């Protein structure tokens, strides 16, 4: 199994990569970890004639703190996000999501930018990036812009990225005080992809009521989303078992669920409700007061 | 295009087709057939090698992407005619039957033990997630990894 012929180009910098994207236009694709793109090319589901490899671009890789935010470079591999001390200490939900992806070998190659750009409906990162309200940085030869996670995922395998743009990084606010988080997923046993994955982050106020509840759902629908009704049902409330159960029952509201040999639409919806309840419970149980 | 890599400590440079996969580069160009091709779809782990010490599935990496890196294949584990502790573990604990999955298992184990010298059984099972074996039922592989971990800790202590 091998891909159709193409020309391989190694980019030395973001500028270099942007120049090549402009030069080759629609015939070019960015190559980061290659763990979504190469399998598609082997199946001839994708046949780009030019690959622009950005994996070696130093400015795209790594974790840095910048003006109170934590910025993950677009070409940072999953394993480096999962094991990074800044991420583990200040952005634990993202570390937990990254370490839930695939297997060791996949985490050693796949990158956050590639995962978000590919936007597989069963990918893990989208749930975490939504719950964390990440901001996605895009750069093109005509300038740069920032897209909120909420507006980034458009449809099945479709994002807000325009032709000629590179996802250079994702910026996050560190977890505030009195915050707990959890990422729970029901795995597809062969690939590790999420049949349903729920990222939950809960911040309590001084009285122990919910100040902020954020939930990201992946695997259920064509794209990852935040279940607004779950979040608002808990806002300002005491998070007791009854309130959490009532809120989590809305996890699949308004979604047209995917259905395949691994899980029917009904089963996926039920998984989403149950895992949302458990993820919120676990997030709250982990809050250090 | 030209690619220059270091395989098991030896530098080499070859003219290759842009679309050549790393696993085929290793087997057919470098003639190192210890790395196996199983599923070709990044699910079985038989093709696992180390790139700069990290386990990767070489059927899902282009040889072109390996420019400048250090690759370790199963042929690179033996040192001075002695089996690597990981190989010794699989030998002593019957961690293989047909042996098809073994090169991948050995390379994955090498990465695992470099990050976690004393993994629990649950951690080993979790780490082996991307490597399939049709013969052993896995328990002997887990015993083999534990053997290797023990041996490597002891060697480090006495050194
Ligand atoms: C066996 C296996 C199991 C897996 N299991 C899981 C799992 O459990 N959970 C999960 O979430 N994922 C899983 N994955 C997918 C994996 O995480 C991929 O690595 C990831 O989805 C894509 O990242 P990449 O860097 O490999 O991207 P690539 O394959 O290099 O690129 C993917 C797409 O994004 C584009 N792109 C890449 N980088 C950028 C950028 N910086 N800006 C703009 N566009 C870009 C490319 O042009 C391409 O269209 C699995 C993959 C495999 C092979
Ligand atoms: S041959 Fe590479 S994972 Fe199976
Ligand atoms: S020993 Fe036969 S596949 Fe593992």
mmCIF file of C-alpha atoms in Angstrom, chain A:
data_model
loop_
_atom_site.group_PDB
_atom_site.id
_atom_site.type_symbol
_atom_site.label_atom_id
_atom_site.label_comp_id
_atom_site.label_asym_id
_atom_site.label_seq_id
_atom_site.Cartn_x
_atom_site.Cartn_y
_atom_site.Cartn_z
ATOM 1 C CA UNK A 1 0.000 0.000 0.000
ATOM 2 C CA UNK A 2 1.560 3.266 -1.086
ATOM 3 C CA UNK A 3 0.337 6.716 -1.987
ATOM 4 C CA UNK A 4 0.040 8.108 -5.500
ATOM 5 C CA UNK A 5 3.089 10.081 -6.656
ATOM 6 C CA UNK A 6 3.694 13.550 -5.301
ATOM 7 C CA UNK A 7 6.529 15.963 -4.812
ATOM 8 C CA UNK A 8 7.800 16.319 -1.273
ATOM 9 C CA UNK A 9 8.950 19.730 0.018
ATOM 10 C CA UNK A 10 10.479 20.445 3.402
ATOM 11 C CA UNK A 11 9.568 23.853 4.815
ATOM 12 C CA UNK A 12 12.217 25.663 6.856
ATOM 13 C CA UNK A 13 9.867 28.259 8.366
ATOM 14 C CA UNK A 14 6.216 29.304 8.427
ATOM 15 C CA UNK A 15 7.022 31.919 5.795
ATOM 16 C CA UNK A 16 8.636 29.295 3.608
ATOM 17 C CA UNK A 17 5.589 26.986 3.962
ATOM 18 C CA UNK A 18 3.158 29.831 3.196
ATOM 19 C CA UNK A 19 5.150 30.663 0.071
ATOM 20 C CA UNK A 20 4.911 27.071 -1.142
ATOM 21 C CA UNK A 21 1.171 26.898 -0.427
ATOM 22 C CA UNK A 22 0.729 29.998 -2.519
ATOM 23 C CA UNK A 23 2.933 28.670 -5.315
ATOM 24 C CA UNK A 24 1.271 25.250 -5.592
ATOM 25 C CA UNK A 25 -2.297 26.318 -4.757
ATOM 26 C CA UNK A 26 -4.963 23.615 -4.640
ATOM 27 C CA UNK A 27 -2.488 20.866 -5.576
ATOM 28 C CA UNK A 28 -0.638 21.210 -2.261
ATOM 29 C CA UNK A 29 -1.318 19.875 1.200
ATOM 30 C CA UNK A 30 0.474 20.508 4.455
ATOM 31 C CA UNK A 31 2.081 17.450 6.036
ATOM 32 C CA UNK A 32 2.557 17.530 9.799
ATOM 33 C CA UNK A 33 2.570 14.191 11.659
ATOM 34 C CA UNK A 34 1.085 12.463 8.614
ATOM 35 C CA UNK A 35 -1.041 10.188 10.801
ATOM 36 C CA UNK A 36 -4.299 11.220 9.210
ATOM 37 C CA UNK A 37 -3.057 12.334 5.809
ATOM 38 C CA UNK A 38 -0.771 9.394 4.894
ATOM 39 C CA UNK A 39 -3.441 6.757 5.662
ATOM 40 C CA UNK A 40 -5.858 8.720 3.453
ATOM 41 C CA UNK A 41 -3.256 8.961 0.702
ATOM 42 C CA UNK A 42 -2.566 5.235 0.872
ATOM 43 C CA UNK A 43 -6.277 4.614 0.353
ATOM 44 C CA UNK A 44 -6.189 7.226 -2.459
ATOM 45 C CA UNK A 45 -8.857 9.213 -0.637
ATOM 46 C CA UNK A 46 -6.424 12.108 -0.959
ATOM 47 C CA UNK A 47 -4.030 12.600 -3.880
ATOM 48 C CA UNK A 48 -2.192 15.878 -3.438
ATOM 49 C CA UNK A 49 0.587 16.441 -5.955
ATOM 50 C CA UNK A 50 2.687 18.507 -3.541
ATOM 51 C CA UNK A 51 3.284 17.850 0.154
ATOM 52 C CA UNK A 52 4.697 20.678 2.244
ATOM 53 C CA UNK A 53 6.251 19.170 5.380
ATOM 54 C CA UNK A 54 6.021 21.517 8.382
ATOM 55 C CA UNK A 55 7.005 18.983 11.060
ATOM 56 C CA UNK A 56 10.545 20.338 11.247
ATOM 57 C CA UNK A 57 9.611 24.033 11.530
ATOM 58 C CA UNK A 58 11.028 25.006 14.945
ATOM 59 C CA UNK A 59 8.695 27.976 15.510
ATOM 60 C CA UNK A 60 5.660 25.653 15.187
ATOM 61 C CA UNK A 61 6.721 23.197 17.836
ATOM 62 C CA UNK A 62 6.599 23.318 21.617
ATOM 63 C CA UNK A 63 4.768 24.916 24.523
ATOM 64 C CA UNK A 64 5.313 28.488 25.681
ATOM 65 C CA UNK A 65 3.761 30.900 28.162
ATOM 66 C CA UNK A 66 2.849 34.252 26.675
ATOM 67 C CA UNK A 67 1.058 37.101 28.481
ATOM 68 C CA UNK A 68 -0.707 34.801 30.947
ATOM 69 C CA UNK A 69 -1.721 32.338 28.220
ATOM 70 C CA UNK A 70 -0.317 28.944 27.316
ATOM 71 C CA UNK A 71 0.382 28.556 23.613
ATOM 72 C CA UNK A 72 0.892 25.159 21.974
ATOM 73 C CA UNK A 73 2.636 25.285 18.599
ATOM 74 C CA UNK A 74 0.669 23.759 15.721
ATOM 75 C CA UNK A 75 3.266 21.061 15.000
ATOM 76 C CA UNK A 76 3.663 19.937 18.633
ATOM 77 C CA UNK A 77 3.253 16.157 18.874
ATOM 78 C CA UNK A 78 0.623 14.686 21.200
ATOM 79 C CA UNK A 79 3.268 13.082 23.419
ATOM 80 C CA UNK A 80 4.982 16.418 24.053
ATOM 81 C CA UNK A 81 1.678 18.011 25.067
ATOM 82 C CA UNK A 82 0.830 15.071 27.346
ATOM 83 C CA UNK A 83 4.216 15.120 29.090
ATOM 84 C CA UNK A 84 4.923 18.880 29.200
ATOM 85 C CA UNK A 85 5.202 20.157 32.792
ATOM 86 C CA UNK A 86 3.535 23.534 32.132
ATOM 87 C CA UNK A 87 0.575 21.803 30.489
ATOM 88 C CA UNK A 88 0.342 19.184 33.240
ATOM 89 C CA UNK A 89 0.427 21.786 36.006
ATOM 90 C CA UNK A 90 -1.719 24.532 34.540
ATOM 91 C CA UNK A 91 -3.793 22.979 31.781
ATOM 92 C CA UNK A 92 -4.375 19.463 33.068
ATOM 93 C CA UNK A 93 -7.421 18.836 30.900
ATOM 94 C CA UNK A 94 -5.375 19.237 27.715
ATOM 95 C CA UNK A 95 -2.661 16.873 29.002
ATOM 96 C CA UNK A 96 -5.355 14.316 29.838
ATOM 97 C CA UNK A 97 -6.912 14.592 26.377
ATOM 98 C CA UNK A 98 -3.528 14.337 24.602
ATOM 99 C CA UNK A 99 -2.579 11.220 26.531
ATOM 100 C CA UNK A 100 -5.887 9.573 25.580
ATOM 101 C CA UNK A 101 -5.137 9.756 21.844
ATOM 102 C CA UNK A 102 -4.398 6.512 19.985
ATOM 103 C CA UNK A 103 -1.343 4.628 21.196
ATOM 104 C CA UNK A 104 2.270 5.577 21.971
ATOM 105 C CA UNK A 105 3.342 5.429 18.328
ATOM 106 C CA UNK A 106 0.480 7.692 17.221
ATOM 107 C CA UNK A 107 1.232 10.158 20.045
ATOM 108 C CA UNK A 108 4.872 10.225 18.945
ATOM 109 C CA UNK A 109 3.961 11.456 15.431
ATOM 110 C CA UNK A 110 0.526 13.104 15.391
ATOM 111 C CA UNK A 111 0.287 16.848 16.085
ATOM 112 C CA UNK A 112 -2.323 19.161 17.583
ATOM 113 C CA UNK A 113 -2.486 21.296 14.430
ATOM 114 C CA UNK A 114 -2.964 18.252 12.220
ATOM 115 C CA UNK A 115 -5.654 16.824 14.464
ATOM 116 C CA UNK A 116 -7.648 20.071 14.621
ATOM 117 C CA UNK A 117 -7.218 20.795 10.901
ATOM 118 C CA UNK A 118 -8.309 17.280 9.967
ATOM 119 C CA UNK A 119 -11.220 17.487 12.401
ATOM 120 C CA UNK A 120 -12.123 13.820 12.427
ATOM 121 C CA UNK A 121 -15.562 13.491 14.061
ATOM 122 C CA UNK A 122 -14.041 10.934 16.471
ATOM 123 C CA UNK A 123 -10.845 12.853 17.328
ATOM 124 C CA UNK A 124 -10.101 13.648 20.967
ATOM 125 C CA UNK A 125 -8.507 17.111 20.822
ATOM 126 C CA UNK A 126 -11.622 18.938 19.558
ATOM 127 C CA UNK A 127 -13.549 18.044 22.753
ATOM 128 C CA UNK A 128 -10.744 19.387 24.952
ATOM 129 C CA UNK A 129 -10.110 22.519 22.897
ATOM 130 C CA UNK A 130 -13.853 23.347 23.006
ATOM 131 C CA UNK A 131 -14.181 22.816 26.767
ATOM 132 C CA UNK A 132 -11.062 24.925 27.336
ATOM 133 C CA UNK A 133 -12.324 27.647 24.961
ATOM 134 C CA UNK A 134 -9.022 27.551 23.082
ATOM 135 C CA UNK A 135 -8.173 30.169 20.491
ATOM 136 C CA UNK A 136 -6.826 28.895 17.219
ATOM 137 C CA UNK A 137 -4.193 30.959 15.454
ATOM 138 C CA UNK A 138 -4.179 30.895 11.668
ATOM 139 C CA UNK A 139 -1.602 32.489 9.424
ATOM 140 C CA UNK A 140 -1.636 33.123 5.681
ATOM 141 C CA UNK A 141 0.566 35.164 3.376
ATOM 142 C CA UNK A 142 -1.886 38.051 3.765
ATOM 143 C CA UNK A 143 -1.852 38.113 7.570
ATOM 144 C CA UNK A 144 -3.024 36.269 10.653
ATOM 145 C CA UNK A 145 -6.290 35.804 12.514
ATOM 146 C CA UNK A 146 -7.606 34.071 15.589
ATOM 147 C CA UNK A 147 -10.661 31.805 15.574
ATOM 148 C CA UNK A 148 -12.432 30.737 18.758
ATOM 149 C CA UNK A 149 -12.802 26.972 19.190
ATOM 150 C CA UNK A 150 -16.568 27.479 19.214
ATOM 151 C CA UNK A 151 -16.431 28.846 15.628
ATOM 152 C CA UNK A 152 -13.633 26.590 14.349
ATOM 153 C CA UNK A 153 -15.428 23.287 13.757
ATOM 154 C CA UNK A 154 -17.797 23.736 10.837
ATOM 155 C CA UNK A 155 -18.924 20.286 9.705
ATOM 156 C CA UNK A 156 -17.660 16.750 9.065
ATOM 157 C CA UNK A 157 -13.894 17.071 8.388
ATOM 158 C CA UNK A 158 -14.451 20.780 7.780
ATOM 159 C CA UNK A 159 -13.035 23.682 9.772
ATOM 160 C CA UNK A 160 -12.733 27.450 9.507
ATOM 161 C CA UNK A 161 -9.239 27.084 7.960
ATOM 162 C CA UNK A 162 -9.145 28.673 4.504
ATOM 163 C CA UNK A 163 -6.938 27.525 1.626
ATOM 164 C CA UNK A 164 -3.445 28.919 2.060
ATOM 165 C CA UNK A 165 -3.700 29.158 5.857
ATOM 166 C CA UNK A 166 -1.539 27.367 8.426
ATOM 167 C CA UNK A 167 -2.671 26.599 11.955
ATOM 168 C CA UNK A 168 0.338 27.972 13.834
ATOM 169 C CA UNK A 169 -0.825 27.425 17.393
ATOM 170 C CA UNK A 170 -3.591 27.175 19.953
ATOM 171 C CA UNK A 171 -3.755 29.510 22.916
ATOM 172 C CA UNK A 172 -5.384 28.625 26.253
ATOM 173 C CA UNK A 173 -6.157 30.300 29.568
ATOM 174 C CA UNK A 174 -4.676 28.248 32.428
ATOM 175 C CA UNK A 175 -7.178 26.585 34.754
ATOM 176 C CA UNK A 176 -8.456 29.101 37.321
ATOM 177 C CA UNK A 177 -8.623 28.269 41.053
ATOM 178 C CA UNK A 178 -11.353 25.870 42.297
ATOM 179 C CA UNK A 179 -11.403 24.121 38.918
ATOM 180 C CA UNK A 180 -11.599 20.434 38.187
ATOM 181 C CA UNK A 181 -11.586 18.596 34.868
ATOM 182 C CA UNK A 182 -11.954 15.161 33.296
ATOM 183 C CA UNK A 183 -11.777 13.611 29.858
ATOM 184 C CA UNK A 184 -13.673 10.347 29.554
ATOM 185 C CA UNK A 185 -13.992 8.383 26.374
ATOM 186 C CA UNK A 186 -15.541 5.213 25.127
ATOM 187 C CA UNK A 187 -12.818 3.923 22.799
ATOM 188 C CA UNK A 188 -13.118 2.151 19.513
ATOM 189 C CA UNK A 189 -10.929 -0.807 20.514
ATOM 190 C CA UNK A 190 -8.929 -1.148 17.278
ATOM 191 C CA UNK A 191 -7.879 2.450 16.612
ATOM 192 C CA UNK A 192 -8.438 4.083 19.988
ATOM 193 C CA UNK A 193 -10.578 6.805 18.405
ATOM 194 C CA UNK A 194 -13.513 8.045 20.502
ATOM 195 C CA UNK A 195 -16.904 6.467 19.907
ATOM 196 C CA UNK A 196 -17.900 9.190 22.327
ATOM 197 C CA UNK A 197 -15.507 11.439 24.239
ATOM 198 C CA UNK A 198 -16.499 14.021 26.851
ATOM 199 C CA UNK A 199 -14.218 16.764 28.154
ATOM 200 C CA UNK A 200 -15.586 18.563 31.200
ATOM 201 C CA UNK A 201 -14.247 21.493 33.167
ATOM 202 C CA UNK A 202 -16.024 22.902 36.213
ATOM 203 C CA UNK A 203 -15.141 25.980 38.267
ATOM 204 C CA UNK A 204 -16.938 26.449 41.586
ATOM 205 C CA UNK A 205 -17.486 29.797 43.313
ATOM 206 C CA UNK A 206 -16.563 30.429 46.955
ATOM 207 C CA UNK A 207 -19.931 29.034 48.083
ATOM 208 C CA UNK A 208 -19.483 25.803 46.159
ATOM 209 C CA UNK A 209 -21.963 26.601 43.384
ATOM 210 C CA UNK A 210 -21.069 26.202 39.709
ATOM 211 C CA UNK A 211 -19.452 29.380 38.475
ATOM 212 C CA UNK A 212 -18.592 27.944 35.085
ATOM 213 C CA UNK A 213 -19.248 24.583 33.443
ATOM 214 C CA UNK A 214 -17.723 23.821 30.064
ATOM 215 C CA UNK A 215 -18.263 20.577 28.180
ATOM 216 C CA UNK A 216 -16.869 19.415 24.838
ATOM 217 C CA UNK A 217 -18.407 16.408 23.074
ATOM 218 C CA UNK A 218 -16.689 14.435 20.338
ATOM 219 C CA UNK A 219 -17.736 11.296 18.454
ATOM 220 C CA UNK A 220 -21.474 11.870 18.694
ATOM 221 C CA UNK A 221 -22.160 14.097 15.694
ATOM 222 C CA UNK A 222 -20.466 15.134 12.452
ATOM 223 C CA UNK A 223 -18.374 17.644 14.385
ATOM 224 C CA UNK A 224 -17.391 18.221 17.992
ATOM 225 C CA UNK A 225 -19.571 20.690 19.899
ATOM 226 C CA UNK A 226 -20.412 22.214 23.276
ATOM 227 C CA UNK A 227 -23.802 21.122 24.612
ATOM 228 C CA UNK A 228 -25.146 24.544 25.640
ATOM 229 C CA UNK A 229 -28.128 23.136 27.535
ATOM 230 C CA UNK A 230 -25.874 21.044 29.799
ATOM 231 C CA UNK A 231 -23.667 24.015 30.657
ATOM 232 C CA UNK A 232 -26.516 26.448 31.331
ATOM 233 C CA UNK A 233 -28.534 23.947 33.381
ATOM 234 C CA UNK A 234 -25.760 23.897 35.975
ATOM 235 C CA UNK A 235 -24.777 27.589 35.948
ATOM 236 C CA UNK A 236 -25.108 29.036 39.463
ATOM 237 C CA UNK A 237 -26.428 25.730 40.831
ATOM 238 C CA UNK A 238 -25.161 23.515 43.601
ATOM 239 C CA UNK A 239 -23.673 20.557 41.709
ATOM 240 C CA UNK A 240 -25.427 17.724 43.532
ATOM 241 C CA UNK A 241 -26.145 14.362 41.923
ATOM 242 C CA UNK A 242 -29.677 15.375 40.946
ATOM 243 C CA UNK A 243 -28.625 18.621 39.254
ATOM 244 C CA UNK A 244 -25.764 16.944 37.386
ATOM 245 C CA UNK A 245 -28.046 14.135 36.186
ATOM 246 C CA UNK A 246 -30.679 16.586 34.970
ATOM 247 C CA UNK A 247 -28.071 18.679 33.142
ATOM 248 C CA UNK A 248 -26.274 15.702 31.554
ATOM 249 C CA UNK A 249 -29.556 14.403 30.138
ATOM 250 C CA UNK A 250 -29.283 17.257 27.581
ATOM 251 C CA UNK A 251 -25.888 16.144 26.190
ATOM 252 C CA UNK A 252 -27.289 14.931 22.862
ATOM 253 C CA UNK A 253 -30.027 17.580 22.435
ATOM 254 C CA UNK A 254 -30.417 18.837 18.895
ATOM 255 C CA UNK A 255 -27.665 16.611 17.468
ATOM 256 C CA UNK A 256 -28.037 14.273 14.521
ATOM 257 C CA UNK A 257 -25.951 11.376 15.908
ATOM 258 C CA UNK A 258 -23.550 9.332 13.795
ATOM 259 C CA UNK A 259 -24.332 5.661 13.443
ATOM 260 C CA UNK A 260 -21.976 2.879 12.332
ATOM 261 C CA UNK A 261 -21.096 -0.754 13.042
ATOM 262 C CA UNK A 262 -19.421 0.265 16.305
ATOM 263 C CA UNK A 263 -22.353 2.149 17.807
ATOM 264 C CA UNK A 264 -25.894 2.981 16.722
ATOM 265 C CA UNK A 265 -27.240 6.524 16.954
ATOM 266 C CA UNK A 266 -29.267 5.650 20.074
ATOM 267 C CA UNK A 267 -26.343 3.983 21.800
ATOM 268 C CA UNK A 268 -24.036 6.929 20.989
ATOM 269 C CA UNK A 269 -26.565 9.386 22.407
ATOM 270 C CA UNK A 270 -26.930 7.341 25.571
ATOM 271 C CA UNK A 271 -23.135 7.116 25.900
ATOM 272 C CA UNK A 272 -22.924 10.903 25.545
ATOM 273 C CA UNK A 273 -25.441 11.435 28.358
ATOM 274 C CA UNK A 274 -23.860 8.895 30.708
ATOM 275 C CA UNK A 275 -20.269 9.994 30.041
ATOM 276 C CA UNK A 276 -21.233 13.654 30.429
ATOM 277 C CA UNK A 277 -22.670 12.907 33.853
ATOM 278 C CA UNK A 278 -19.589 10.928 34.871
ATOM 279 C CA UNK A 279 -17.132 13.482 33.469
ATOM 280 C CA UNK A 280 -18.813 16.360 35.344
ATOM 281 C CA UNK A 281 -18.909 14.304 38.551
ATOM 282 C CA UNK A 282 -15.259 13.392 38.198
ATOM 283 C CA UNK A 283 -14.292 17.000 37.412
ATOM 284 C CA UNK A 284 -15.995 18.203 40.589
ATOM 285 C CA UNK A 285 -14.496 15.420 42.696
ATOM 286 C CA UNK A 286 -11.042 16.543 41.598
ATOM 287 C CA UNK A 287 -11.428 20.188 42.640
ATOM 288 C CA UNK A 288 -8.920 21.093 45.315
ATOM 289 C CA UNK A 289 -10.484 23.452 47.852
#
